[in-house]
Tab-separated table of C-alpha atoms and ligand atoms in Angstrom:
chain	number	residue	atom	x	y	z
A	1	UNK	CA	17.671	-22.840	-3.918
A	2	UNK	CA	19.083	-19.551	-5.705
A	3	UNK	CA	17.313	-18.706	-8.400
A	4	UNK	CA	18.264	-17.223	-11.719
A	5	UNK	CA	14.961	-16.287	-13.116
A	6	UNK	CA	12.585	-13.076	-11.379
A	7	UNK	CA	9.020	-12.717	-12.243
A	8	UNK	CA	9.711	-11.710	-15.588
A	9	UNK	CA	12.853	-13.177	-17.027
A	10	UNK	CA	16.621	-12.667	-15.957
A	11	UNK	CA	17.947	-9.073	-15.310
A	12	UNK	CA	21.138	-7.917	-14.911
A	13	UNK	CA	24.126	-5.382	-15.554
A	14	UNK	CA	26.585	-7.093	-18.255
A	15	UNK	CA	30.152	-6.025	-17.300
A	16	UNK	CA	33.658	-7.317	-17.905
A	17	UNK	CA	34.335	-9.641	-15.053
A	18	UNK	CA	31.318	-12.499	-15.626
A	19	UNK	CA	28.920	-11.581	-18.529
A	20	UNK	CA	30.707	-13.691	-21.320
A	21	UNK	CA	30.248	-17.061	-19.371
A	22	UNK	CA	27.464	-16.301	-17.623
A	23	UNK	CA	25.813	-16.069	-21.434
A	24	UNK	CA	27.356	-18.814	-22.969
A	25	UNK	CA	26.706	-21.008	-19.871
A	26	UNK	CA	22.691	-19.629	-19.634
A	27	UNK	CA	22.689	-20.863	-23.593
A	28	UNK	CA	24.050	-23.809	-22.821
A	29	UNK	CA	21.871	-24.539	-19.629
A	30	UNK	CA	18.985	-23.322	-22.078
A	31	UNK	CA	20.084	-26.105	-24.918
A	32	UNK	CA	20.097	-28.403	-22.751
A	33	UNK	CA	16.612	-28.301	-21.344
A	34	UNK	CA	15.314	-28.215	-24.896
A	35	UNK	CA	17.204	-30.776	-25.604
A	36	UNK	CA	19.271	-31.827	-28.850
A	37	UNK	CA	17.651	-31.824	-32.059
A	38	UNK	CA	15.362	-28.828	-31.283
A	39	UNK	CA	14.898	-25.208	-32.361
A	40	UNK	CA	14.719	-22.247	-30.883
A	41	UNK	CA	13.247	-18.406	-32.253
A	42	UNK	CA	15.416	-15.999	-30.503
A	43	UNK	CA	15.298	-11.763	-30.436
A	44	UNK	CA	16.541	-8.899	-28.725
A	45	UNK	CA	16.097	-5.162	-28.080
A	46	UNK	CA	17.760	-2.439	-29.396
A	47	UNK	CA	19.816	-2.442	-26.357
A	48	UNK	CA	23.659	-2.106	-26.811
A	49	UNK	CA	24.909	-4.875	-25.160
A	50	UNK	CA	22.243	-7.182	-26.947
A	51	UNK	CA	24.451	-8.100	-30.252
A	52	UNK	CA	27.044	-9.480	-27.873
A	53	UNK	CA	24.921	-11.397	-25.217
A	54	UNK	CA	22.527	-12.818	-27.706
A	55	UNK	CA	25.859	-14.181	-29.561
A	56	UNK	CA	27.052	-15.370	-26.154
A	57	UNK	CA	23.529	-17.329	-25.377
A	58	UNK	CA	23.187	-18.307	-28.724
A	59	UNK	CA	26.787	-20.473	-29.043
A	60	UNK	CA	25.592	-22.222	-25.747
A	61	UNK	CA	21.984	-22.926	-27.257
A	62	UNK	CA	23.924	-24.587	-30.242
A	63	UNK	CA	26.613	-25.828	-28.208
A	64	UNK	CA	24.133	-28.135	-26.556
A	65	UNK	CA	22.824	-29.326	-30.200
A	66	UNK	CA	20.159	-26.924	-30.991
A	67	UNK	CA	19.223	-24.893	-34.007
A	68	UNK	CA	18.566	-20.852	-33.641
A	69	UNK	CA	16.190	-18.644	-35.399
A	70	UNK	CA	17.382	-15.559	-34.946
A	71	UNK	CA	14.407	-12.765	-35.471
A	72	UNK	CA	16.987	-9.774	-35.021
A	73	UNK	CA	15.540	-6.826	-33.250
A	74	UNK	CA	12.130	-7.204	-32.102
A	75	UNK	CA	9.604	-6.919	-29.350
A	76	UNK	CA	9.159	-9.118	-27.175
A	77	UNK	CA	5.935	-10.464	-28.062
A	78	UNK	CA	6.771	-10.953	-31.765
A	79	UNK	CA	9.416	-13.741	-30.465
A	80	UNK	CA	6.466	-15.310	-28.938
A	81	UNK	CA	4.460	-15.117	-32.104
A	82	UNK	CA	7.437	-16.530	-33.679
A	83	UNK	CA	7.595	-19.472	-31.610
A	84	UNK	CA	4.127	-20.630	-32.265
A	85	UNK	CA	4.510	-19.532	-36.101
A	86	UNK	CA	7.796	-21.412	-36.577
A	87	UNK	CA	6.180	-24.662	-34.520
A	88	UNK	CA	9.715	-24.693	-32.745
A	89	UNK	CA	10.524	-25.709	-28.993
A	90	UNK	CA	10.429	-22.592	-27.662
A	91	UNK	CA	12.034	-19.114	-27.787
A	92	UNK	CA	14.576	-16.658	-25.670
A	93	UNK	CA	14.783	-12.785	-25.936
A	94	UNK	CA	17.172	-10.770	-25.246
A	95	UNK	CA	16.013	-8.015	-22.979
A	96	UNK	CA	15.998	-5.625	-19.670
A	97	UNK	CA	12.134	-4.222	-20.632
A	98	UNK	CA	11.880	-1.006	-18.747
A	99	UNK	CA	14.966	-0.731	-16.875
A	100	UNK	CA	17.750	1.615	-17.416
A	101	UNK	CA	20.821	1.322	-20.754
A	102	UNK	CA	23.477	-0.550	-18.497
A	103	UNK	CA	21.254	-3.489	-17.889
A	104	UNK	CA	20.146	-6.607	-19.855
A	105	UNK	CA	18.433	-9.363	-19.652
A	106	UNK	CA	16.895	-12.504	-20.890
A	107	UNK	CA	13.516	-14.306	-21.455
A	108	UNK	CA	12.426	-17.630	-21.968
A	109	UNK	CA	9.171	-18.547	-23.936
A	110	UNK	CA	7.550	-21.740	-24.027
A	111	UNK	CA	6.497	-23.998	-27.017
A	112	UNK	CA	2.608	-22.358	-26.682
A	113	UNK	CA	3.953	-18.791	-27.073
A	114	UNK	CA	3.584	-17.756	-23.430
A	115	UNK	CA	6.301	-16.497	-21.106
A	116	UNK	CA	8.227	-19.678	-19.440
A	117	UNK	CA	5.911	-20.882	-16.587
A	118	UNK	CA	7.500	-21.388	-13.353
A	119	UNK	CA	8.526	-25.172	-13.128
A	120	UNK	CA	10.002	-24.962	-16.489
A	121	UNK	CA	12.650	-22.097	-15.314
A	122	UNK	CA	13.439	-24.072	-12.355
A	123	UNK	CA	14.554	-27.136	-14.573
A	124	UNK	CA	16.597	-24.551	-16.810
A	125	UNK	CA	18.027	-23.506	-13.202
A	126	UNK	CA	18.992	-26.903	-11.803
A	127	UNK	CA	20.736	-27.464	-15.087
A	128	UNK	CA	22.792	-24.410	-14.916
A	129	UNK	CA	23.647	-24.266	-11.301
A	130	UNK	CA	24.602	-28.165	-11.526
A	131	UNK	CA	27.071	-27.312	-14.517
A	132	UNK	CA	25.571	-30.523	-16.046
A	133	UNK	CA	25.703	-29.177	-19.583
A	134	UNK	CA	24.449	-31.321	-22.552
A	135	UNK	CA	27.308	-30.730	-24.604
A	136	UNK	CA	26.802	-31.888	-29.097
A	137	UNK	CA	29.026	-33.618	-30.639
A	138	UNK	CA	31.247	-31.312	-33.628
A	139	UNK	CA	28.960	-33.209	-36.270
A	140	UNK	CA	25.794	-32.389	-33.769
A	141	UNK	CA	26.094	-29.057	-33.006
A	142	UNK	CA	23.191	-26.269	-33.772
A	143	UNK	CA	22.497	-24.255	-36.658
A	144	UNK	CA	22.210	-20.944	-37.106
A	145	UNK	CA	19.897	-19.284	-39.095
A	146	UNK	CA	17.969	-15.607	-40.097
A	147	UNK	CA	14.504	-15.200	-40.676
A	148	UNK	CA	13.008	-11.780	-41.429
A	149	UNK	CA	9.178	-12.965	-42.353
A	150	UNK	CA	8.364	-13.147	-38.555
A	151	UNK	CA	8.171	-9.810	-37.992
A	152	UNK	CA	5.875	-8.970	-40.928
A	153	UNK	CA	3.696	-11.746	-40.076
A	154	UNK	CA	3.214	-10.569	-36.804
A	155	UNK	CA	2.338	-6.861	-38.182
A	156	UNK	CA	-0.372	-8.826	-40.615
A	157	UNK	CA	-1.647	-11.018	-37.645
A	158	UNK	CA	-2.582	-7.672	-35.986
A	159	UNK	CA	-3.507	-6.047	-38.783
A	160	UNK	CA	-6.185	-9.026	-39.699
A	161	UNK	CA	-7.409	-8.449	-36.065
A	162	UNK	CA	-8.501	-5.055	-36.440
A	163	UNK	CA	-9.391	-4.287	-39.351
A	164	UNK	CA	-10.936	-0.314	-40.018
A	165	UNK	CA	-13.680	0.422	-41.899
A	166	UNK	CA	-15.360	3.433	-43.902
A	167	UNK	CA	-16.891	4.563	-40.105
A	168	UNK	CA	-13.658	5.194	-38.337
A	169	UNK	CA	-12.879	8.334	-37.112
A	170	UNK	CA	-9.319	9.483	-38.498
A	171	UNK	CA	-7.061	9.533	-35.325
A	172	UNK	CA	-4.141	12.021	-34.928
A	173	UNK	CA	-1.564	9.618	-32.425
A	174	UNK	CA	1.781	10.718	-31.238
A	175	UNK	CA	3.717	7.240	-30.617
A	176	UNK	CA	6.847	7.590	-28.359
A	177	UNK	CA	9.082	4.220	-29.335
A	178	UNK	CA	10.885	4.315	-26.522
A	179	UNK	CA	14.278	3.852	-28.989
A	180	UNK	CA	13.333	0.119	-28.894
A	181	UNK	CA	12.222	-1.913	-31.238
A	182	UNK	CA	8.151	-0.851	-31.445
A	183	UNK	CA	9.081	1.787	-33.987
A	184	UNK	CA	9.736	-0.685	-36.786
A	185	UNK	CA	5.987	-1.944	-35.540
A	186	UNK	CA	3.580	0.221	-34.131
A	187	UNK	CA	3.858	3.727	-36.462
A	188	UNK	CA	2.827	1.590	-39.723
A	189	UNK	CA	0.282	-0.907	-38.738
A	190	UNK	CA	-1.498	2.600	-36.901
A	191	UNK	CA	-1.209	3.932	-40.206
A	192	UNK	CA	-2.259	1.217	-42.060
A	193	UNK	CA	-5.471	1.518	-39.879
A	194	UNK	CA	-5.903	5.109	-40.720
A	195	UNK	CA	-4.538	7.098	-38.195
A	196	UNK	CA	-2.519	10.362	-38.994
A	197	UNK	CA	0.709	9.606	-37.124
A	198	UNK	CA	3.790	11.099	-35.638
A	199	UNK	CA	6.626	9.833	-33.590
A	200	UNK	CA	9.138	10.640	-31.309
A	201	UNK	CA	12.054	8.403	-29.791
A	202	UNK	CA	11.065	6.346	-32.957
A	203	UNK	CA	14.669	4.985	-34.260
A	204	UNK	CA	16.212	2.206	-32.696
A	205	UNK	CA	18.861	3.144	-30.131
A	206	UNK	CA	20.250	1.516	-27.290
A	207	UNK	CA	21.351	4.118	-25.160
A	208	UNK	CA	17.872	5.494	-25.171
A	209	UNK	CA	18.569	9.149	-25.632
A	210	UNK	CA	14.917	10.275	-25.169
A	211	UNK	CA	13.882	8.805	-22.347
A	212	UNK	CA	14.513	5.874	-19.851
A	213	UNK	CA	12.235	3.361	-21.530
A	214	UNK	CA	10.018	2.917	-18.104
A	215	UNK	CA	6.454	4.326	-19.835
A	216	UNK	CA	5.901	6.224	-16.648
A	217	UNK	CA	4.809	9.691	-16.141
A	218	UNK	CA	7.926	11.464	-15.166
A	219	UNK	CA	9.349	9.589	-18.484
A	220	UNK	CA	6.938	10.705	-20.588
A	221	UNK	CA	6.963	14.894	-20.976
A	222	UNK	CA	8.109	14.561	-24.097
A	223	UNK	CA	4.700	12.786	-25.062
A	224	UNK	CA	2.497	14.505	-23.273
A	225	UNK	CA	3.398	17.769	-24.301
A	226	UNK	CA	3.586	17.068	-28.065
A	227	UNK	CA	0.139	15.647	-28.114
A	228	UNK	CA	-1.192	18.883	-26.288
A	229	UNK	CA	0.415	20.794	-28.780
A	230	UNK	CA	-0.464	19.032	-32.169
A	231	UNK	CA	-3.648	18.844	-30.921
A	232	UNK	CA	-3.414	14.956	-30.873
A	233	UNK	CA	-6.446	12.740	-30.368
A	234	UNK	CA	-3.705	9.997	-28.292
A	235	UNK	CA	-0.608	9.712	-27.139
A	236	UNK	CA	0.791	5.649	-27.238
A	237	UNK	CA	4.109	4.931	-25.482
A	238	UNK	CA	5.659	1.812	-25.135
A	239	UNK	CA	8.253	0.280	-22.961
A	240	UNK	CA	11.627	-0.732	-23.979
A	241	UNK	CA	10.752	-4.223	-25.828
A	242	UNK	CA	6.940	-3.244	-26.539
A	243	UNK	CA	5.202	-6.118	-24.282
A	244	UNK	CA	3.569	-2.604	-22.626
A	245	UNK	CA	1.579	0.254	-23.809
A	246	UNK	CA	0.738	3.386	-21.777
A	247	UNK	CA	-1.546	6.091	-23.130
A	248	UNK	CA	-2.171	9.887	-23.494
A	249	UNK	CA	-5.382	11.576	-23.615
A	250	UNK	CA	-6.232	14.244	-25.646
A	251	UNK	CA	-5.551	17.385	-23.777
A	252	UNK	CA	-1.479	15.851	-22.650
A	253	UNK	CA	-2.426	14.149	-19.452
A	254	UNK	CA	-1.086	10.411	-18.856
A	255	UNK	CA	-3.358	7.597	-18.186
A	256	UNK	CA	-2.374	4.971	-15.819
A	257	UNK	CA	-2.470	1.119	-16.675
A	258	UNK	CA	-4.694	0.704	-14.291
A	259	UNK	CA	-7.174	3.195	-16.106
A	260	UNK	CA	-5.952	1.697	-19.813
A	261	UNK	CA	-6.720	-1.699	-18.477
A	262	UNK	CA	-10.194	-0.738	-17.380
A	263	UNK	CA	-11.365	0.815	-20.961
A	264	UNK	CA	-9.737	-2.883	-22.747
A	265	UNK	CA	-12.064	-4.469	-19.462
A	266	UNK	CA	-15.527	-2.485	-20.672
A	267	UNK	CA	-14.572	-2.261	-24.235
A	268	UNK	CA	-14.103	-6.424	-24.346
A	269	UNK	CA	-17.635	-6.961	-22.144
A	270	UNK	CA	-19.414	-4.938	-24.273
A	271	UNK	CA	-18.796	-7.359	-27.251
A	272	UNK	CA	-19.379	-10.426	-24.778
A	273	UNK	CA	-19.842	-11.088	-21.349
A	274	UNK	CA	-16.724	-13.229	-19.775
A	275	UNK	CA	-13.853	-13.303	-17.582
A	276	UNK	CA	-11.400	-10.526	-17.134
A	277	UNK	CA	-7.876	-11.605	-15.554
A	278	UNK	CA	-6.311	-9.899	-13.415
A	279	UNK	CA	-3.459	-10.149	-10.626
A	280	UNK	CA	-4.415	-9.188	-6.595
A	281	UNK	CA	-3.115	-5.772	-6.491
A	282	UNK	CA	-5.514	-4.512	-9.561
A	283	UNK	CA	-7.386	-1.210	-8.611
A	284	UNK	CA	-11.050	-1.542	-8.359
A	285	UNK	CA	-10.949	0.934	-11.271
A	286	UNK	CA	-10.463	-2.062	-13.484
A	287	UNK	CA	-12.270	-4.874	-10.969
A	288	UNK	CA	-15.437	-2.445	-10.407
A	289	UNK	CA	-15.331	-1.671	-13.751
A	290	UNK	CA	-15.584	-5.119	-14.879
A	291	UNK	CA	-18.587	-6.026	-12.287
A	292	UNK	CA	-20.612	-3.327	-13.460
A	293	UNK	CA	-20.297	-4.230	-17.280
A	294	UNK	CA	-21.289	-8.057	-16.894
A	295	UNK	CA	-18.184	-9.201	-16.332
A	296	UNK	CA	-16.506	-12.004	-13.890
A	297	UNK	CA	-12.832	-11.093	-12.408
A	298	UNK	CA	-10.517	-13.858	-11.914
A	299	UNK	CA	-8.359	-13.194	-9.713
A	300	UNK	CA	-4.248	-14.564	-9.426
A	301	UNK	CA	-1.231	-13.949	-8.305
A	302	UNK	CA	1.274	-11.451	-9.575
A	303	UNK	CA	3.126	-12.162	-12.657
A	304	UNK	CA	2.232	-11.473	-16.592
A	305	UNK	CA	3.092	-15.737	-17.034
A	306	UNK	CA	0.681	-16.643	-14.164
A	307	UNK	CA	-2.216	-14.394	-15.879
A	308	UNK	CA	-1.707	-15.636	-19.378
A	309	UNK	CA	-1.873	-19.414	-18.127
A	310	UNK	CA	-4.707	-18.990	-16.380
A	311	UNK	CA	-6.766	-17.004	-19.230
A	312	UNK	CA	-5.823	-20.611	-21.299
A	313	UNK	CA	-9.253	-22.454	-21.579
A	314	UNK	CA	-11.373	-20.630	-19.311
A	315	UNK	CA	-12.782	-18.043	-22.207
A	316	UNK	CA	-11.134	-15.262	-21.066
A	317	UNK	CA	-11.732	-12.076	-23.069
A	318	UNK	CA	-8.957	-10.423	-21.880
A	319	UNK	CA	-6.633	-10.605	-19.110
A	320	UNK	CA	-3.264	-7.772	-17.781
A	321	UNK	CA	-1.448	-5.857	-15.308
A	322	UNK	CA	-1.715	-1.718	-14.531
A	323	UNK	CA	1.556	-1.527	-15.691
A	324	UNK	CA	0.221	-1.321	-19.131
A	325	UNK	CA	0.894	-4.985	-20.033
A	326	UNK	CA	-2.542	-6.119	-21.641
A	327	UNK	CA	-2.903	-9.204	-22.995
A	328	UNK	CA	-5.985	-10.466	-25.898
A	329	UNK	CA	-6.309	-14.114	-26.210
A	330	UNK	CA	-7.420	-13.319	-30.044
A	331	UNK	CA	-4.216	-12.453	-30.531
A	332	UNK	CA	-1.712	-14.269	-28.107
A	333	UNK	CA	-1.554	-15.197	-24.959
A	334	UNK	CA	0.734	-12.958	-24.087
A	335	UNK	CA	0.814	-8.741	-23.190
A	336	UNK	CA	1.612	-6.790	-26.776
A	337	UNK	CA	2.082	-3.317	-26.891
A	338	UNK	CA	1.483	-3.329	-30.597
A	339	UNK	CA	-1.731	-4.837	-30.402
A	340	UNK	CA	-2.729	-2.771	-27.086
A	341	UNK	CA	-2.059	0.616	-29.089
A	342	UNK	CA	-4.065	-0.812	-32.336
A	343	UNK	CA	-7.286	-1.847	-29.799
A	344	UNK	CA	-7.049	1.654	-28.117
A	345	UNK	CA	-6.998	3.277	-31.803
A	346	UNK	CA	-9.998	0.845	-32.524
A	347	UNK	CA	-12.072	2.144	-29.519
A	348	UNK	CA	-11.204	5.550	-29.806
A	349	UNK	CA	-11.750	5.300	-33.925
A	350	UNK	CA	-15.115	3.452	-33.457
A	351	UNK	CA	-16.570	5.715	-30.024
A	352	UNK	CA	-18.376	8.796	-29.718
A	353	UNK	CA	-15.794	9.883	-26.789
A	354	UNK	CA	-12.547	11.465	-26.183
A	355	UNK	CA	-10.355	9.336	-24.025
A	356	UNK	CA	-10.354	11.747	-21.335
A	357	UNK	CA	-14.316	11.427	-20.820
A	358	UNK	CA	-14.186	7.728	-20.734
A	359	UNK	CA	-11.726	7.667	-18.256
A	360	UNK	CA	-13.872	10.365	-15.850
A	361	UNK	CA	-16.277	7.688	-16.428
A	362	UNK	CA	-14.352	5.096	-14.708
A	363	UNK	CA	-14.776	4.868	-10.471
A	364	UNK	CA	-12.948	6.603	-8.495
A	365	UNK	CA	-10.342	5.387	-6.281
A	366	UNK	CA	-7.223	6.344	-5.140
A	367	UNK	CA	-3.656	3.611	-4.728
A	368	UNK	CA	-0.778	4.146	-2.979
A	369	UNK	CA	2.109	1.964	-2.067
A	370	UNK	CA	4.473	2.090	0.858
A	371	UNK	CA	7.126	-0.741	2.253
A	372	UNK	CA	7.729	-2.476	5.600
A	373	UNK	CA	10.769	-3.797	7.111
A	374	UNK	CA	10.332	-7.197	8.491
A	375	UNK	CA	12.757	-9.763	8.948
A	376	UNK	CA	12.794	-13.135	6.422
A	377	UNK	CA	12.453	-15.545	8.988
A	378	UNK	CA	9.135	-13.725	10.442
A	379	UNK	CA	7.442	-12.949	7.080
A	380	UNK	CA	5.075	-16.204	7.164
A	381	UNK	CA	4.197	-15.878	10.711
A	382	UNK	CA	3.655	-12.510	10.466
A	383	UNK	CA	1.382	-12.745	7.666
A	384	UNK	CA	-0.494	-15.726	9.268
A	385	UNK	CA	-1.015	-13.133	12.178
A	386	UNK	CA	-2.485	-10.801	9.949
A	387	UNK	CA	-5.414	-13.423	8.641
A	388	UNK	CA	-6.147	-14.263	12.614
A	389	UNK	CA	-6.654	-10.737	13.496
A	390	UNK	CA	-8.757	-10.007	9.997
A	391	UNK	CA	-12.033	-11.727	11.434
A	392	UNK	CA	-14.543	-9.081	10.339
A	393	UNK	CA	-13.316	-8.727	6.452
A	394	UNK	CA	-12.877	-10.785	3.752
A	395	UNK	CA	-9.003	-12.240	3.387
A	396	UNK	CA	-7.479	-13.284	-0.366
A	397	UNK	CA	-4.698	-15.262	0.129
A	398	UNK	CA	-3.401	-16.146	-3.277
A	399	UNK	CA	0.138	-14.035	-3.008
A	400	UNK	CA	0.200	-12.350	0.330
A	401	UNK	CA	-2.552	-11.080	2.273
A	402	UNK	CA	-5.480	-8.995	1.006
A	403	UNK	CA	-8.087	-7.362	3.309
A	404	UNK	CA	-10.849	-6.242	1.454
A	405	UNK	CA	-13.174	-3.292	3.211
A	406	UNK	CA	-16.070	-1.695	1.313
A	407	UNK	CA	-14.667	0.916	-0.143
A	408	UNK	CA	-10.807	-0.028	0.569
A	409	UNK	CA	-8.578	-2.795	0.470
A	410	UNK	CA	-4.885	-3.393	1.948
A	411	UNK	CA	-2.513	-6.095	0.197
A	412	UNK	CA	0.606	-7.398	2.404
A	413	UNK	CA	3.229	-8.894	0.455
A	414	UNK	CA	6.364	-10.320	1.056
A	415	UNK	CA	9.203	-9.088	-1.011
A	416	UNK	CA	11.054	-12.477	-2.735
A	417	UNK	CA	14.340	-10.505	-2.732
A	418	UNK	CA	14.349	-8.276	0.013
A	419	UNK	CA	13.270	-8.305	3.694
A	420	UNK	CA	10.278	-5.917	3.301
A	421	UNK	CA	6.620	-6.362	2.778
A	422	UNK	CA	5.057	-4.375	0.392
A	423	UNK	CA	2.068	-2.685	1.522
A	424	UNK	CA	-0.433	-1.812	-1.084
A	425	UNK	CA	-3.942	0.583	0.164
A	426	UNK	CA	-6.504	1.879	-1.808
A	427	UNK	CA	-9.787	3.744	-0.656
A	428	UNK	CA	-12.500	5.717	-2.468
A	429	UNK	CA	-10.485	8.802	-1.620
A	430	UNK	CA	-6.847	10.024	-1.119
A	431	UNK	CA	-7.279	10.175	2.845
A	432	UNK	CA	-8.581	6.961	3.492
A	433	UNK	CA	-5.981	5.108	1.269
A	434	UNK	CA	-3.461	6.635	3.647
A	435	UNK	CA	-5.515	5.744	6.872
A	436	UNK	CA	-5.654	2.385	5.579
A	437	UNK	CA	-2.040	2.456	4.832
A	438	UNK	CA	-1.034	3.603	7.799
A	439	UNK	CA	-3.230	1.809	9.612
A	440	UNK	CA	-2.327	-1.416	8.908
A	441	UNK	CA	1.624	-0.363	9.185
A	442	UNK	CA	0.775	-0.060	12.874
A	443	UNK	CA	-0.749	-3.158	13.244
A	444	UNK	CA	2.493	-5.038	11.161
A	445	UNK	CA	4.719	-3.455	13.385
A	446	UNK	CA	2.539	-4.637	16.561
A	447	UNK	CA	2.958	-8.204	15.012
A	448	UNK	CA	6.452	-8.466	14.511
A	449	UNK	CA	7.241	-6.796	18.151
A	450	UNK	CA	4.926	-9.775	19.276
A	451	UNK	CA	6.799	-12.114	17.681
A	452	UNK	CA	10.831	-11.033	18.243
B	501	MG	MG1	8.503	-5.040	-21.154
């Protein structure tokens, strides 16, 4: 069946032709698996097309007989918090995340807060590729309604989490917004906690003139270099709707989410031992890193929603991605960049170390990634022929293929959209992550000649 929704939400690139009733008719698709009667918090990014599609998606939501909250601008995760706040049915934002100004998007959150687990979307999908819209009676139709006390409440909830004391360390933190909606968020609760702070790309703006709101390195100059030159003890930078947080160290070099998610890993063991969650293609940064302070690592398959169900009821003390998503069950069960920047502020505030010593600290290991054409019919044979041929190393199978080695491991996975594999390697040094890499491209393209 086609689907509608990716791993994280719906994406795409408004324009004249179809984005008005391809809103109206998600809303209504949307109402109708809530069903009539129900509520539902709803936000959006700064982005400029987000006043017009959340109108669009909203009319259908009401259309099919539910009520709206609408949060306004917001990150993502405070529409989450508002769901489980407001006790409603669920939630939707309005929002692209990292990719570039022309796009948009959309999110659906369920009734506990967390991002819209798989089965749920499909139901939402069958309703809207059916057409078979539950449409309200005039005397039935939704209400629509403003509430501005979510967002505070969400600044308190994180604020009651971490709360400084006398002992802190004052922190100088440069906080690039991303012209989304984390500067509203994530420059006062850091100064509530203490920190000195300064901002760039803090007002809201949808055509993100500083940056593209990706938090990657090549984004990020602006950061880096003004936290080299006010002498900064951090650098925070968010993505576009602030479910992310990447980080600066003190001398203006960027530290991957890999690296981020590793300190969050040691920093959470060393209150108590537990399980860390994490998805397959997680570096051993964060995986050796959690083995060697106490912890267990629970493996799962890629996807923020699949790691935040699976942290529910197994004591998880904190669970993420390496793309800076981290997500702490005392909080939500969901990533927040807000509260990811406030924990990093608490370990720095509360340590003896600068953030670039702690991540030297961390093992040493080196990731690259690569792509394979294969054709869609072959993909599950091909993989199969993978696991036959791995008969001297361990094989996870949970979303593609993993091989682990000793000091390397290889991940094969399909593409859902596009007739590639990915091909993940990492090693204990640059060379043998491309060995590896290369290695196993010869022995893919070996397979599939077999096979055609
Ligand atoms: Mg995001």
């Amino acid at each position: 069946m086609t689907r509608l929704f990716g791993t994280n939400g719906i994406r795409w690139r408004p324009d004249k032709k179809q984005d008005h009733n391809f809103s109206v008719e998600l809303g209504l698709a949307i109402g109708t698996y809530f069903g009539k009667g129900n509520t539902v918090c709803m936000g959006r990014d700064t982005r400029i097309t987000g006043p017009v599609i959340s109108a669009a998606v909203a009319s259908g939501i009401m259309s099919a007989g539910c009520d709206i909250i609408d949060i306004g601008v917001v990150p993502t995760p405070t529409v989450q918090f508002g769901v489980k706040m407001l006790d409603v049915a669920g939630g939707v934002m309005i929002t692209a995340s990292h990719n570039p100004p022309e796009f948009n998007g959309l999110k659906c959150i369920d009734n506990d807060g967390t991002e819209m687990a798989r089965d749920n979307e499909e139901k939402i999908e069958d309703v809207y590729f059916s057409k078979n819209f539950q449409y309200a009676g005039w005397d039935e139709v939704g209400k629509f309604k403003v509430n501005d006390e979510v967002s505070f409440a969400h600044m308190d909830r994180i604020s009651s989490l971490i709360v400084p004391n006398s002992g802190w360390k004052k922190l100088k933190v440069v906080i690039d917004c991303s012209n989304g909606p984390a500067g509203k968020f994530t420059p006062n609760i850091l100064r509530d906690m203490g920190c000195e702070v300064h901002t760039i790309n803090a007002q809201p703006d949808g055509m993100f003139p500083g940056r593209l709101p990706e938090p990657l390195e090549k984004n990020l100059s602006g950061l880096m270099d003004t936290v080299a030159n006010l002498g900064a003890d951090l650098g925070i930078a968010h993505d576009g709707d602030a479910d992310r947080a990447t980080f600066v160290d003190e001398k203006g070099n960027y530290i991957n989410g890999d690296e981020s998610l590793a300190l969050f890993a040691i920093d959470s063991l060393d209150a108590e031992k537990g399980k860390v969650v994490v998805p397959v293609n997680t570096s051993r940064k964060v995986t050796d890193s959690i083995i060697d302070n106490g912890g267990e690592v629970e493996l799962t398959p890629i996807g923020s929603p699949i790691i935040a169900r699976r942290m529910k009821g197994i004591g998880a003390r904190v669970g993420g991605e390496g793309n800076g998503g981290v997500i702490f069950p005392e909080n939500m069960l969901c990533r927040d960049g807000i509260m990811t920047a406030a924990k990093m502020v608490e370990i720095l505030a509360t340590g003896d170390r600068k953030l670039s010593e702690m991540v030297s600290d961390l093992p040493d290991y080196t990731i690259i990634r690569s792509k394979f054409k294969c054709n869609e019919k072959l993909k599950h044979q091909v993989l199969d022929n993978v696991k036959k041929a791995m008969t001297d190393f361990e094989v996870i199978d949970i979303d593609g293929v993993k091989i682990e080695g000793d000091d390397w491991w290889v991940l094969l996975r399909p593409s859902g959209t596009e007739p590639i594999f990915r091909v993940t390697a990492e090693a204990a040094n640059p060379q043998m992550a491309q060995d590896k890499l290369d290695e196993f491209k010869v022995l893919l393209k070996k397979i599939i000649q077999d096979l055609a």
